[in-house]
Coordinates of C-alpha atoms in Angstrom, one line a residue:
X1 CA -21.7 1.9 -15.9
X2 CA -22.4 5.1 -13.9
X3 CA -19.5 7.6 -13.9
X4 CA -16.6 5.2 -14.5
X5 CA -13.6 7.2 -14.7
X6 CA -15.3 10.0 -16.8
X7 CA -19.0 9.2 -17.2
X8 CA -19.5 6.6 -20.0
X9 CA -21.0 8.8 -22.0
X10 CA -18.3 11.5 -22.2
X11 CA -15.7 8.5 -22.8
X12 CA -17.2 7.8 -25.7
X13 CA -17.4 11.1 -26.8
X14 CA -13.7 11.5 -25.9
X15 CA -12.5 8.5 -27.4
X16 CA -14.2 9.6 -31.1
X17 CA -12.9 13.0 -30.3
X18 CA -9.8 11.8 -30.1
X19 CA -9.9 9.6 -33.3
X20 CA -9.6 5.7 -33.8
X21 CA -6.2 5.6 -35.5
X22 CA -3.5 4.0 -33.8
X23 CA -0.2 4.4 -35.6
X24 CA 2.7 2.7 -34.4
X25 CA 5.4 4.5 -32.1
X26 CA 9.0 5.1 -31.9
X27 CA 10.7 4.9 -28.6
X28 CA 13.6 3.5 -26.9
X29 CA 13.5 2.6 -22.8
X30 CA 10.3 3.1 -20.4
X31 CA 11.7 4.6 -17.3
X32 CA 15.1 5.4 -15.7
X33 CA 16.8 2.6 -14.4
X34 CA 16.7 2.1 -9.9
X35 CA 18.9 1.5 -7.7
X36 CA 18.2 -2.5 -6.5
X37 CA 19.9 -1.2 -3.3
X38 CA 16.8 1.4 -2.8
X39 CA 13.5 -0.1 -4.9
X40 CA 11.7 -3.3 -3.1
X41 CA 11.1 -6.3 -5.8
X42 CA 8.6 -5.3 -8.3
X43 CA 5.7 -7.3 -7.8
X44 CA 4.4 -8.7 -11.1
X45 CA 1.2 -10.4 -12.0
X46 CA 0.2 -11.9 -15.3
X47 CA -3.1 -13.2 -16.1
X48 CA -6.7 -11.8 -16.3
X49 CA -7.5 -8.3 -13.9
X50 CA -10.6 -6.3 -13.8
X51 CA -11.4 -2.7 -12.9
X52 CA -14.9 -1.3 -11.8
X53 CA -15.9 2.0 -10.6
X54 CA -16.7 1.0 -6.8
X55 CA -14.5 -1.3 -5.2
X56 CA -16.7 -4.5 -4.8
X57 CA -17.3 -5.6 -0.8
X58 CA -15.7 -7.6 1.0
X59 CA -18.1 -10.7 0.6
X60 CA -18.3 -10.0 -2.9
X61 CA -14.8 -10.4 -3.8
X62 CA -14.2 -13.4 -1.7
X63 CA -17.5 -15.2 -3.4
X64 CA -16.0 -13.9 -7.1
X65 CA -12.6 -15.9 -5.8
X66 CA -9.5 -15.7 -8.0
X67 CA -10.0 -18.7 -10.6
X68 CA -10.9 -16.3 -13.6
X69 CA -9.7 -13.0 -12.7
X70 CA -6.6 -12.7 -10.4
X71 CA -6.3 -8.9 -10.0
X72 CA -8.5 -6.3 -9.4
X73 CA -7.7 -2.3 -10.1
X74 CA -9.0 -0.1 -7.7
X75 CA -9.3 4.0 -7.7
X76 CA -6.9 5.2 -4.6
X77 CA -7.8 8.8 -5.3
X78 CA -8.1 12.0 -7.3
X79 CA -10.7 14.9 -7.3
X80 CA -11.4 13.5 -10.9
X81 CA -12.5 10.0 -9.3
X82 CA -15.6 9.2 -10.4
X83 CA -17.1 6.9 -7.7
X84 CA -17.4 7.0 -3.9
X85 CA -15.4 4.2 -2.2
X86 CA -17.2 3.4 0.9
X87 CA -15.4 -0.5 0.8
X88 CA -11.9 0.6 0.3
X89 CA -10.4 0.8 3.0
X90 CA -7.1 -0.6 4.8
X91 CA -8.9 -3.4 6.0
X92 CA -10.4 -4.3 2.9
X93 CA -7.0 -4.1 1.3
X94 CA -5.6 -6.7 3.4
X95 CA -8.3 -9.3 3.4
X96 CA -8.8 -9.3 -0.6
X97 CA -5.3 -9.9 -0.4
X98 CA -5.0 -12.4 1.7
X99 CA -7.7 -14.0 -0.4
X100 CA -5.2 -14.3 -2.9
X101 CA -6.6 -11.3 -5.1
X102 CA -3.7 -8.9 -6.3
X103 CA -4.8 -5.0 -6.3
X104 CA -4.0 -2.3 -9.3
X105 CA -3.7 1.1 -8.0
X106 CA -5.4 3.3 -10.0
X107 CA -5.7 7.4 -9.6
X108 CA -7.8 9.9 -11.4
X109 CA -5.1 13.2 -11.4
X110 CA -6.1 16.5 -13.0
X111 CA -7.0 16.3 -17.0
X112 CA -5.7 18.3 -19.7
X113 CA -6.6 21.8 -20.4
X114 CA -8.2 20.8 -24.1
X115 CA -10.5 17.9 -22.5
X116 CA -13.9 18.2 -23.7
X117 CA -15.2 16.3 -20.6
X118 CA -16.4 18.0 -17.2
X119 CA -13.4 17.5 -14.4
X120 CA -13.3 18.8 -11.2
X121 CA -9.4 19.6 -11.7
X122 CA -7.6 20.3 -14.9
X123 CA -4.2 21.2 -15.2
X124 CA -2.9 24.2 -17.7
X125 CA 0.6 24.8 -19.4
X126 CA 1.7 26.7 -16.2
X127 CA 1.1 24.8 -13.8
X128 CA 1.0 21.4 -14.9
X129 CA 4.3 20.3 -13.4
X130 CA 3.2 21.9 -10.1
X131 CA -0.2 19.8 -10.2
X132 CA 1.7 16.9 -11.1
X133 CA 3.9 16.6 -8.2
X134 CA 0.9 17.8 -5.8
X135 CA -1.2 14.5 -7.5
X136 CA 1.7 12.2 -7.1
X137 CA 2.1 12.9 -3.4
X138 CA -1.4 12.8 -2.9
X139 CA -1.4 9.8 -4.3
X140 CA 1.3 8.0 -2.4
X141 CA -0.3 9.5 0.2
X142 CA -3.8 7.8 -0.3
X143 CA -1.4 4.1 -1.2
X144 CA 0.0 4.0 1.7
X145 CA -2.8 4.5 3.9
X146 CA -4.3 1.6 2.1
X147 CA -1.2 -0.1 3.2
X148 CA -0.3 -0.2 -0.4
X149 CA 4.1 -0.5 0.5
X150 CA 6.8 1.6 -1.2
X151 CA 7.7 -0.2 -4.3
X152 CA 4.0 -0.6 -5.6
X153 CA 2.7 1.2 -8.3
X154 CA 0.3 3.8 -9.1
X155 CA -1.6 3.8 -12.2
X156 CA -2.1 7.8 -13.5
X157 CA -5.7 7.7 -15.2
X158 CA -5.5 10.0 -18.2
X159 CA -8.5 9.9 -20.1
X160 CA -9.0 10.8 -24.2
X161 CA -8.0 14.3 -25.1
X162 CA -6.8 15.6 -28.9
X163 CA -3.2 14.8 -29.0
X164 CA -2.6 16.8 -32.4
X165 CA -3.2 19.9 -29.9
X166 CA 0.4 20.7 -29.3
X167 CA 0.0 22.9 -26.7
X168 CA -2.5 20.6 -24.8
X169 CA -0.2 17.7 -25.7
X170 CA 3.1 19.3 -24.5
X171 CA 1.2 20.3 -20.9
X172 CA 0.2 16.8 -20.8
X173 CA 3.8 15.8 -21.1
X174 CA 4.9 17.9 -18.6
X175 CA 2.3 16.9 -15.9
X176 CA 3.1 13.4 -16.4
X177 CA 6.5 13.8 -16.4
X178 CA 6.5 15.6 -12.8
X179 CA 3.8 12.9 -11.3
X180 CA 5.9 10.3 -12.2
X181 CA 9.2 11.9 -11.3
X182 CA 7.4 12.7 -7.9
X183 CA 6.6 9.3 -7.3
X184 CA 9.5 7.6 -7.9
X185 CA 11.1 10.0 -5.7
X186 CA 8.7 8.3 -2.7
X187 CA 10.0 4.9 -4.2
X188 CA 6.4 4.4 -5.8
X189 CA 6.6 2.8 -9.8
X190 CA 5.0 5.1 -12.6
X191 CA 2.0 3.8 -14.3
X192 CA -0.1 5.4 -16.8
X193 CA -3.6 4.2 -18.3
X194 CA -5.1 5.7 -21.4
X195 CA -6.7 5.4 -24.5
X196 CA -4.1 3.8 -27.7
X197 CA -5.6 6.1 -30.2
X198 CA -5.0 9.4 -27.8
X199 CA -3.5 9.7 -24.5
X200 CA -1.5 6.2 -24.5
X201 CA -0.3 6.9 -27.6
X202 CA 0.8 10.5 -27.1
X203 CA 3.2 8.5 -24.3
X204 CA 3.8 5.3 -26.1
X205 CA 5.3 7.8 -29.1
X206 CA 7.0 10.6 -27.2
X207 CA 10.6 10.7 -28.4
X208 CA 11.9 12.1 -25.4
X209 CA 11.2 9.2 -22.9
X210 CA 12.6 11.3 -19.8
X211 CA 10.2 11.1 -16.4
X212 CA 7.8 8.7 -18.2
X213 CA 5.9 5.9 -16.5
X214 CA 7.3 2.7 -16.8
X215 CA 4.5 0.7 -17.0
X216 CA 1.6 1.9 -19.7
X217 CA -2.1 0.1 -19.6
X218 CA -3.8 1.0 -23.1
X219 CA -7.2 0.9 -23.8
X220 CA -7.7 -0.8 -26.8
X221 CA -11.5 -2.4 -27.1
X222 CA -10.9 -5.0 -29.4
X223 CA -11.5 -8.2 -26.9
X224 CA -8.7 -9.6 -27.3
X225 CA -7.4 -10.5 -24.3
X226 CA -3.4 -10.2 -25.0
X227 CA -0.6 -7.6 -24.4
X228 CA 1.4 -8.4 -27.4
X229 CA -0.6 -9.2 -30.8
X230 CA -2.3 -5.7 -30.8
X231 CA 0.2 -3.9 -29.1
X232 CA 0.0 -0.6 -31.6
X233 CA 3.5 0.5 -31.1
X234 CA 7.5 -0.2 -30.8
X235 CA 7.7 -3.8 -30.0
X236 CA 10.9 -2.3 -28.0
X237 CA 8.5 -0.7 -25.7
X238 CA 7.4 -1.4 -22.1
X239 CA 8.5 -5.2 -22.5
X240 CA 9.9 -7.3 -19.7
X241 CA 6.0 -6.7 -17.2
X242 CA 5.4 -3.5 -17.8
X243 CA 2.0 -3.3 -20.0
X244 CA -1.6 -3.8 -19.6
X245 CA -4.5 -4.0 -22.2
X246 CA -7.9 -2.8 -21.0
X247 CA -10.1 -4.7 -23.5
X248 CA -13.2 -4.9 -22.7
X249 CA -15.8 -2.7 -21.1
X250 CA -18.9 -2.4 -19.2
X251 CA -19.2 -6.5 -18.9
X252 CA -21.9 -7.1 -16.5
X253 CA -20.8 -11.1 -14.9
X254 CA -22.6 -13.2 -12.0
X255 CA -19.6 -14.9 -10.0
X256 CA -20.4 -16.6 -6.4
X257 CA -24.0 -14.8 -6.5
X258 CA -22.8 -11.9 -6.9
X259 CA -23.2 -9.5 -10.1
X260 CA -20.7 -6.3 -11.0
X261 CA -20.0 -4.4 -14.0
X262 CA -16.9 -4.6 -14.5
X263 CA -13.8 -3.5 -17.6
X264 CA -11.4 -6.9 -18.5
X265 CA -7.9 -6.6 -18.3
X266 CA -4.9 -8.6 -20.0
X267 CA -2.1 -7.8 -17.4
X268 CA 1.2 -8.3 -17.3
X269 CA 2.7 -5.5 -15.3
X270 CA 3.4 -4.4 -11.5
X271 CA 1.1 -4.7 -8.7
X272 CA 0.8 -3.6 -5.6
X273 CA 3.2 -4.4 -2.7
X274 CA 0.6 -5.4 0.6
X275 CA 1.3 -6.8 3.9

């Protein structure tokens, strides 16, 4: 797949970079408790979802239909994105939905300063708080003009980086921390994807769970399309709809006439608010 998230190629570099271990995690709650008063119903979907670097069209999506695949994950924004979006647009957002498809917002923020992979915006230890909440807004900004409602989430792409880097760990940490403290100060739900033997895990295990996402979406290539046997950390963690499994990648299918490329996803986790 051409330039999906990082370009295939330096994914796979990253992800052996980064190592294959997964050890299991400690940790005790997901994100700070909100206010029912102030936060719209989370809106949950559980079943298959896929992502793909260019939003499909229109016609596409309606011939694909919703019997296999009920969710689709689609890149709102970031200088790091790695595909133009020339279908995604408010419009489009409002008829896949009312096709029944529910929608994954995804953004590609700035990447860590120890990243082996080309970016068009890192962030470093001094200013990756600052670049944090910048992202964040930028990305409620690009949700909402999707008509993607306060009380949605948005899905921080975070791609493989060495996580026994302290330094470049700790920066990490903070930028994620401030993107999703930003966001929820909007009234948008933290979500994070990222690889379980690297940037996942380097969340999933963090013992101070301050500011994280609430929701975390692991890539874990194993096809196995579940959210609970291979989970590779504290069962404690992220339970009640708040993970994802990316298991599969680069799976080239033929639905309604129509062929894309696409990642599978096990979800059971938030989507986005529409209409």
């Amino acid at each position: 797949m051409s330039r999906h998230r990082l370009s295939k190629r330096g994914r796979y570099i990253a992800w052996g970079t980064a190592g294959a271990a997964v050890l299991a995690g400690a940790g005790i709650t997901a994100q700070a408790s909100m206010a029912a008063t102030t936060w719209p119903a989370q809106k949950t979907y559980t079943g298959r979802a896929f992502d793909t670097c260019t939003a499909p069209s229109l016609a596409a999506m309606k011939a694909w239909g919703t019997t296999f695949y009920g969710a689709a994950a689609v890149y709102v924004g970031g200088k790091n994105r790695g595909c133009n979006q020339p279908n995604l647009t408010a419009s489009w957002v409002k008829s896949v939905s009312a096709a029944g498809w529910k929608l994954i917002p995804l953004y590609v923020g700035a990447q860590p300063p120890c990243q082996t992979s080309a970016n068009h915006e890192r962030f470093t230890a001094s200013t990756a708080a600052s670049v944090g909440a910048a992202n964040a807004k930028d990305a409620v900004a690009k949700a909402a003009a999707l008509g993607m409602k306060p009380g949605s989430p948005v899905y921080l792409d975070m791609e493989a980086y060495d996580i026994t880097n302290k330094a470049c760990n700790d920066a990490v940490l903070t930028y994620v921390r401030s993107f999703s403290k930003t966001l929820r100060a909007k009234t948008y739900r933290g979500g994070y994807y990222g690889f379980s033997s690297s940037s996942a895990k380097a969340i999933a295990t963090a013992t101070n769970r301050t500011d994280l996402p609430g929701n975390l979406w692991y890539a874990l290539w194993d096809k196995k399309n579940t959210t609970t046997t291979d989970w590779p950390w504290d069962k404690k963690l992220y339970t009640d709809h708040s993970r994802a499994h990316q298991y599969m990648v680069n799976s080239k299918e033929t639905r309604g006439g129509y062929t894309i490329t696409v990642d599978r996803d096990a979800w059971d986790a938030p989507v986005a608010i529409v209409g």
